[in-house]
Short mmCIF file of C-alpha atoms in Angstrom, two decimals:
data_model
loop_
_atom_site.label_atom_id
_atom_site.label_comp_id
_atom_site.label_asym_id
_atom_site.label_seq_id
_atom_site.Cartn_x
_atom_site.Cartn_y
_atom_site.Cartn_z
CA UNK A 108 -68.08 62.83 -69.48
CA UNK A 109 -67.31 61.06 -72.74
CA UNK A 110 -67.82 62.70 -76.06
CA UNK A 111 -70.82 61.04 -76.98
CA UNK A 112 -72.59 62.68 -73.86
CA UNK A 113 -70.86 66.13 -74.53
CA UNK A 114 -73.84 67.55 -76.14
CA UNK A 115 -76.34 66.36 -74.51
CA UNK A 116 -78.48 69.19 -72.05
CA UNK A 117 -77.84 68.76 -68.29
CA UNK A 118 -81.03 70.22 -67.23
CA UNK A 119 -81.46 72.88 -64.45
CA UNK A 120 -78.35 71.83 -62.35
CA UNK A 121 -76.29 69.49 -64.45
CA UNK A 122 -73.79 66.53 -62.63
CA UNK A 123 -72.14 69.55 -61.25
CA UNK A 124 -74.69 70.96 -58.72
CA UNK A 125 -75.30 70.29 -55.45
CA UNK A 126 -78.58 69.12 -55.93
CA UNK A 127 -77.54 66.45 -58.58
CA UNK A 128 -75.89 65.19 -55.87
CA UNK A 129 -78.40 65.21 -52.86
CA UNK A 130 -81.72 64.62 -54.66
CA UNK A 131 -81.05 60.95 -55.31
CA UNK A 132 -80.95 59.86 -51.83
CA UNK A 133 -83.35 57.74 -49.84
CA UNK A 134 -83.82 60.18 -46.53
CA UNK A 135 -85.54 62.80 -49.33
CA UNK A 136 -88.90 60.87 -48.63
CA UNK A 137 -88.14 62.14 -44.73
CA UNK A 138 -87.21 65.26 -45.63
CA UNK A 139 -90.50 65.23 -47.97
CA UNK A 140 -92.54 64.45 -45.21
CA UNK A 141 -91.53 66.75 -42.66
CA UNK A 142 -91.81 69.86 -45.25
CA UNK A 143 -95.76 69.08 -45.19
CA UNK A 144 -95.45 69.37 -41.18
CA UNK A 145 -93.31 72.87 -41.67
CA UNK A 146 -95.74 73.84 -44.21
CA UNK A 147 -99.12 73.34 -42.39
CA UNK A 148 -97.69 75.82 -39.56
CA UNK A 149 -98.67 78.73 -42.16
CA UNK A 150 -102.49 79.15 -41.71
CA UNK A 151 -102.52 80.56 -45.57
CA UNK A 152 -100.98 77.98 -47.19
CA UNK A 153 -102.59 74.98 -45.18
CA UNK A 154 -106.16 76.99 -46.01
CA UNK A 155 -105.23 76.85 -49.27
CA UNK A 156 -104.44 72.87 -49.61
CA UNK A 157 -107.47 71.88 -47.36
CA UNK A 158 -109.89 73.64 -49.74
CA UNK A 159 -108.80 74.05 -52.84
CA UNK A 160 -106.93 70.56 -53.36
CA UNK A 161 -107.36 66.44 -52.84
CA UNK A 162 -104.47 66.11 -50.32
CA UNK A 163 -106.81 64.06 -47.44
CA UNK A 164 -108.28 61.73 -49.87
CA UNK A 165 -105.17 60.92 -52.18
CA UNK A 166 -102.14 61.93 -49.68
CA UNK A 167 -99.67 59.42 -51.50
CA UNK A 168 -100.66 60.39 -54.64
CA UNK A 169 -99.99 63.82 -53.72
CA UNK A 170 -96.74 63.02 -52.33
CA UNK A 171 -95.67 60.92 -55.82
CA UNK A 172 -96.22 64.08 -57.66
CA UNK A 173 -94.64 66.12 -55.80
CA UNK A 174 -91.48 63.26 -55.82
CA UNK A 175 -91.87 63.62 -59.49
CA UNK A 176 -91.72 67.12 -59.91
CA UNK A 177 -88.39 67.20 -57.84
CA UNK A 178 -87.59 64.44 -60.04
CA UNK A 179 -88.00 66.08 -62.99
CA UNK A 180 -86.64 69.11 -62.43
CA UNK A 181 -83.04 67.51 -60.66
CA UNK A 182 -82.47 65.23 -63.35
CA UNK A 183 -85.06 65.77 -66.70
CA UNK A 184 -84.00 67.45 -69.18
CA UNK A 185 -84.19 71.26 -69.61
CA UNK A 186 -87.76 71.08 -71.72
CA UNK A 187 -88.92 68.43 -69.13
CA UNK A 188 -88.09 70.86 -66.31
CA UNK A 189 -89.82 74.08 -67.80
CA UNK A 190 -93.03 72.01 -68.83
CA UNK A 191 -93.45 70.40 -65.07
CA UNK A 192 -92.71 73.76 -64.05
CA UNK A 193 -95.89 75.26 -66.67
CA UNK A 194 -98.24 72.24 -65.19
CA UNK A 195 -97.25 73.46 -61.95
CA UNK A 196 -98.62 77.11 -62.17
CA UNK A 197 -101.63 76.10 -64.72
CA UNK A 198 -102.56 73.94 -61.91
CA UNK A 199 -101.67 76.80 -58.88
CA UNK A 200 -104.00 79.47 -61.23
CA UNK A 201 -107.10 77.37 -61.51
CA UNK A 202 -106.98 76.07 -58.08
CA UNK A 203 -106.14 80.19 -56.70
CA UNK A 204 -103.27 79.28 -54.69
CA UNK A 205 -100.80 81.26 -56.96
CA UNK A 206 -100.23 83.97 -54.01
CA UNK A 207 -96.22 84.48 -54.35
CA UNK A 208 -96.68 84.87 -50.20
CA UNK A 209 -97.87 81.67 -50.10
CA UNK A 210 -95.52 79.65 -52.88
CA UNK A 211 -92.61 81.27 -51.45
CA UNK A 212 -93.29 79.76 -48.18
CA UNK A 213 -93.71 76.12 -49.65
CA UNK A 214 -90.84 76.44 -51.55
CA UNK A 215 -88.37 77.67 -48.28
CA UNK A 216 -89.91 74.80 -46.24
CA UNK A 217 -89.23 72.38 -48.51
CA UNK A 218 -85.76 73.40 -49.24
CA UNK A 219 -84.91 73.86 -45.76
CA UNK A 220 -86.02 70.65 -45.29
CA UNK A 221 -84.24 68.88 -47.90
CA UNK A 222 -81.21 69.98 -46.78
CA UNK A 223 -81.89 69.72 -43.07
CA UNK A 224 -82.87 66.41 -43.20
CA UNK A 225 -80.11 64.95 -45.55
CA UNK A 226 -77.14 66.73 -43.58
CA UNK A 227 -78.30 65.53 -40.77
CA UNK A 228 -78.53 61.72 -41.72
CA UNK A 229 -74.95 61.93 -42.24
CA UNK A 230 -74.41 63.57 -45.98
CA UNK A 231 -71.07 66.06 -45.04
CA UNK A 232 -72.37 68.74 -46.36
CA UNK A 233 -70.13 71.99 -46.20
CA UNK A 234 -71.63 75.77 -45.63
CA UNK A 235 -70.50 77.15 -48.91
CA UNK A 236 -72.32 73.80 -50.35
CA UNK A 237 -75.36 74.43 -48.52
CA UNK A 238 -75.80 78.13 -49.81
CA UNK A 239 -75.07 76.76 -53.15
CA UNK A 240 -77.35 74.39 -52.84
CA UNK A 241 -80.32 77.14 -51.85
CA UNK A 242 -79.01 79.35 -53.91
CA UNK A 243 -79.61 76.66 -57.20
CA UNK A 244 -83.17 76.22 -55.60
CA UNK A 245 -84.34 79.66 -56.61
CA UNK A 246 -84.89 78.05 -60.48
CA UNK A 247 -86.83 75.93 -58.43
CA UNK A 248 -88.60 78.45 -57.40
CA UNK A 249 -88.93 80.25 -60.56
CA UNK A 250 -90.61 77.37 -62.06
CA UNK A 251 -93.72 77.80 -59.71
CA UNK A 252 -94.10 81.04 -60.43
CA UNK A 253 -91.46 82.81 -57.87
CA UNK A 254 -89.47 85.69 -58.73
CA UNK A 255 -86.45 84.44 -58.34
CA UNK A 256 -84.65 87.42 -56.74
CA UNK A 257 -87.06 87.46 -53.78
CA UNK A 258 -86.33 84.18 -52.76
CA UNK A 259 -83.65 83.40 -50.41
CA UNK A 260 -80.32 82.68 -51.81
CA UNK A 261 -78.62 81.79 -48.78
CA UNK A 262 -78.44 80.09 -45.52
CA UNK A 263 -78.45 83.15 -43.77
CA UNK A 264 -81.02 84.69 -45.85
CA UNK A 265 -83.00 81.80 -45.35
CA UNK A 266 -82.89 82.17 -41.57
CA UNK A 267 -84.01 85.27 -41.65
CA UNK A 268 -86.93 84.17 -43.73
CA UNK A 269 -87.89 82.01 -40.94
CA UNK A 270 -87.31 84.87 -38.40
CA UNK A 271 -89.88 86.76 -39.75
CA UNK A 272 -92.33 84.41 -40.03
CA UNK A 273 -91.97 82.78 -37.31
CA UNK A 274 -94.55 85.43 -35.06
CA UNK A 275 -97.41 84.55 -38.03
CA UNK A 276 -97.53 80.51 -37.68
CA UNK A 277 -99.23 78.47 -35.33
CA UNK A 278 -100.89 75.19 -35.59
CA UNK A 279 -104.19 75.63 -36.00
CA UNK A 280 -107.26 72.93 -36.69
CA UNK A 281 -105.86 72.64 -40.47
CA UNK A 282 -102.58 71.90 -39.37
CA UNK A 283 -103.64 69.57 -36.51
CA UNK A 284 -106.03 67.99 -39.32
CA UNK A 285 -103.02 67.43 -41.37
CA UNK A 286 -100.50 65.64 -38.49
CA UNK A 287 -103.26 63.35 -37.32
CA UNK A 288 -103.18 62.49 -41.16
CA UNK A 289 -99.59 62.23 -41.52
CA UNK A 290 -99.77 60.09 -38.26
CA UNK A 291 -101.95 57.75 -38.94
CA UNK A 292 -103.52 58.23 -42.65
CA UNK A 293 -106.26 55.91 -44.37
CA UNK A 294 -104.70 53.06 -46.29
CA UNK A 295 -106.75 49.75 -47.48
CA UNK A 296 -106.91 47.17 -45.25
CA UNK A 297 -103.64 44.76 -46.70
CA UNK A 298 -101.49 47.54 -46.08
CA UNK A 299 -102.52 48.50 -42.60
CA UNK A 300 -99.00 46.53 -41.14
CA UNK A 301 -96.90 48.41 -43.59
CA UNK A 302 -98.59 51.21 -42.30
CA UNK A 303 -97.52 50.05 -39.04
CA UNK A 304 -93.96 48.84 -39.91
CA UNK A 305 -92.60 51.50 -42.33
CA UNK A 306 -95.07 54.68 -42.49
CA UNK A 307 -94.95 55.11 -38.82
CA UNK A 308 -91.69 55.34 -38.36
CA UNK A 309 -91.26 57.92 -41.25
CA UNK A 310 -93.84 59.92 -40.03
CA UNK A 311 -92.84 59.90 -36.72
CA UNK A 312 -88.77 61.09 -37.77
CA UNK A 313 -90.00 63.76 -40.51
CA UNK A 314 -91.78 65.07 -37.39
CA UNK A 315 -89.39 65.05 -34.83
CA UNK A 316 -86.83 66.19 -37.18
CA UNK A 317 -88.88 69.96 -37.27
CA UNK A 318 -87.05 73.03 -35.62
CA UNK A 319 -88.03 73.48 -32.04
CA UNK A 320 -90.38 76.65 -32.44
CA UNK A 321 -92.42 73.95 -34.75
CA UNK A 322 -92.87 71.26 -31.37
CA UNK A 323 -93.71 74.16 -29.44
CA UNK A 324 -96.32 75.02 -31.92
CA UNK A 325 -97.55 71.69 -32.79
CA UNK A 326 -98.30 71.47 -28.18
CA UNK A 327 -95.94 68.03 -28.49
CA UNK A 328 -92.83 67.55 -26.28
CA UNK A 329 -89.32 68.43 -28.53
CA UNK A 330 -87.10 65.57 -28.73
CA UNK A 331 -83.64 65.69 -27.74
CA UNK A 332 -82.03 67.28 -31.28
CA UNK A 333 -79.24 64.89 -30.41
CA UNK A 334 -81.08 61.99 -30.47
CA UNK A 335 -83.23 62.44 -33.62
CA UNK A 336 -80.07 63.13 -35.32
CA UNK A 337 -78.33 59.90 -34.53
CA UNK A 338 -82.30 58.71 -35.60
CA UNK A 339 -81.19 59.86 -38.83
CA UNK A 340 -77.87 58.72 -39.95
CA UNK A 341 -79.47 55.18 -38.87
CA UNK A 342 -82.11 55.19 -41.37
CA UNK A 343 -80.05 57.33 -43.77
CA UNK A 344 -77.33 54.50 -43.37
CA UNK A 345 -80.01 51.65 -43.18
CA UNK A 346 -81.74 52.71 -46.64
CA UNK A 347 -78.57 53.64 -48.49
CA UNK A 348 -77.55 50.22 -48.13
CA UNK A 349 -80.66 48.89 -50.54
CA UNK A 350 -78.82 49.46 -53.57
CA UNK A 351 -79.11 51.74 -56.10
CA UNK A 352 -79.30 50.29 -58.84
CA UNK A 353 -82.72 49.13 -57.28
CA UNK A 354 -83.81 52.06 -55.48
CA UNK A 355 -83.46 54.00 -58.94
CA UNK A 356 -85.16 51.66 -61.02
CA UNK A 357 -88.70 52.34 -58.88
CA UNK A 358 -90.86 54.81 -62.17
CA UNK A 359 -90.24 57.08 -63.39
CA UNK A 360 -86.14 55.96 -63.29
CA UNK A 361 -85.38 59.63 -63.40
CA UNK A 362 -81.86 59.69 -62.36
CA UNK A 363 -81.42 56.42 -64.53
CA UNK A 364 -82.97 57.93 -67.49
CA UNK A 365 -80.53 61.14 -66.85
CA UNK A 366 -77.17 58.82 -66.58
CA UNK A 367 -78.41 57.09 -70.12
CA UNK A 368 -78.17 60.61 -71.34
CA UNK A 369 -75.47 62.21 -70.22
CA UNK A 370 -72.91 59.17 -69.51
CA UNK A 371 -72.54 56.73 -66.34
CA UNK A 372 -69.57 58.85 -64.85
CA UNK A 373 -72.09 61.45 -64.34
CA UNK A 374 -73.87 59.12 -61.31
CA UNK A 375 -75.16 61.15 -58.33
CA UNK A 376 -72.84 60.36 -55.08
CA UNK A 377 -72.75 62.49 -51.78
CA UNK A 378 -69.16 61.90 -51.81
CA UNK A 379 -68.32 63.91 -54.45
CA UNK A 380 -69.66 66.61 -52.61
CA UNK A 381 -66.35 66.17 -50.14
CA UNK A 382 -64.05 67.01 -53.18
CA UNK A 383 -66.24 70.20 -53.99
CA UNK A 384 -66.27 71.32 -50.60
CA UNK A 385 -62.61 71.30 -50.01
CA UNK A 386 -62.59 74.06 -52.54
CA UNK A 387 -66.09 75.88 -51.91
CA UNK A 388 -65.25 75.90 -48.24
CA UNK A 389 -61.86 76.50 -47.81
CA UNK A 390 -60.08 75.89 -44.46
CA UNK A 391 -61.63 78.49 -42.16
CA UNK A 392 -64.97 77.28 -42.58
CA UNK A 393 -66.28 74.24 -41.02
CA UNK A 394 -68.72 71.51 -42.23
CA UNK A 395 -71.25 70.18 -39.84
CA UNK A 396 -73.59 66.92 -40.24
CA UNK A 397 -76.15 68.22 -37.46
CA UNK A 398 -78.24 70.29 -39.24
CA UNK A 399 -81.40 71.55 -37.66
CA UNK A 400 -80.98 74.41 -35.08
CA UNK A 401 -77.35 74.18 -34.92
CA UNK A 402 -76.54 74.49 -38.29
CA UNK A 403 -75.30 78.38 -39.24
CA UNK A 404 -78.58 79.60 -40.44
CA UNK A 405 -80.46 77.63 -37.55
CA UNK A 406 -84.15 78.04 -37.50
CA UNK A 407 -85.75 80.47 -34.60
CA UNK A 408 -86.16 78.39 -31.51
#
């Protein structure tokens, strides 16, 4: 980093972490998508959206925020980070979905999902990486309002999560409300055939990208994990080849804004993440690409 970056704040995670390195890719709006599907399994937390917030009538909005948030909190500043992370609970208290229960099991969809999906669509990813990378999540976490040292740190500790929640989900009307949604949601009518073209096909990969207990709850036949995976690394290679100098220039620029601040060598890249591995991992442990219920901490299924 040169010297006129040296003092400038690296946020949360700084060009070091894991998640500097992961958040700027494409396949996070799958991995985005299918953490709403993981989420709606909890009857709770689903309640909580269909009630108490405007999820059916502004779905994209809700999903720009939430890209925002992430956004801010990968690759804002420190300050940004902690205010997003203030608007976030002010917002959780008035609307009385501020149960830690609850927010805790958000938060280990949507990390188990980040990292599912992007390891999957081809992003080597090494074990010691990936319980880095969960293990940086619990600021995340913190930010909403989570007590950071009952949130999982781990892969396996993750699993386990999942293990005992597994005999409390099902996929009730709220949930079912919210796939025929994510299916097929309103739009106006001149974007009804990029509804058809791109949103789809999304949809339909975030979905079939779930763990297998989550097809069996959602009634639907389980696709070949095989299959969806090579699914994956074909969009994940297809959208990584838009550039990024264009992909990162869509608002709010965050990762742009972050490289103007703390130097261009400071870039995000899955590749570096092969040079950290070869020292996180070491040679006795191996790195996998699959993901989903093969991966080490593989979901209940």
């Amino acid at each position: 980093m040169g010297n006129s970056h040296a003092a400038a704040d690296p946020g949360l995670f700084g060009p070091d972490s894991v998640t500097w390195q992961l958040h700027g890719d494409p396949m996070m709006w799958v991995a985005g998508v299918r953490a709403l599907y993981l989420q709606a399994l909890h009857p709770g937390a689903v309640r909580g959206v269909m009630i108490n917030s405007d999820f059916m009538k502004d779905a994209w909005g809700r999903l720009m925020r939430t890209a925002s948030f992430v956004g801010t909190i990968s690759y804002g500043t420190t300050e940004a980070a902690e205010k997003a992370g203030a608007r976030v609970r002010r917002i959780h208290r008035l609307l009385g979905v501020d149960d830690p229960e609850l927010l805790l099991w958000v938060h280990c969809a949507e990390v188990d999902s980040y990292l599912d999906v992007v390891r999957r669509s081809g992003i080597v990813v090494g074990d010691a990486q990936a319980d880095r990378y969960i293990d940086e999540h619990r600021e995340a976490a913190r930010l909403v309002g989570l007590d950071p040292a009952r949130v999982p740190a781990t892969g396996a500790a993750l699993a386990a999560y999942f293990d005992r929640m597994l005999p409390g989900l099902t996929a009730g009307d709220d949930a079912r409300t919210v796939d025929a949604f994510l299916r097929r949601p309103p739009v106006p009518a001149p974007l009804v055939p990029a509804r058809a073209l791109v949103w789809r096909h999304v949809a339909a990969l975030a979905y079939d990208s779930l763990p297998s207990y989550a097809h069996r709850l959602y009634g639907r036949p389980a696709p070949d994990p095989a299959t969806v995976t090579r699914r994956l690394i074909v969009t994940g290679n297809t959208l990584r080849c838009v550039p990024s100098r264009i992909r990162w220039r869509l608002p709010p620029q965050h990762i742009l804004k972050a490289m103007a601040r703390l130097g261009p060598d400071t870039r995000p890249a899955p590749y570096k993440l092969r040079r950290q591995g070869a020292i996180l991992d070491g040679p006795g442990r191996a790195w996998r690409i699959d993901g989903g219920d093969s991966a080490r901490w593989g979901k209940p299924g």
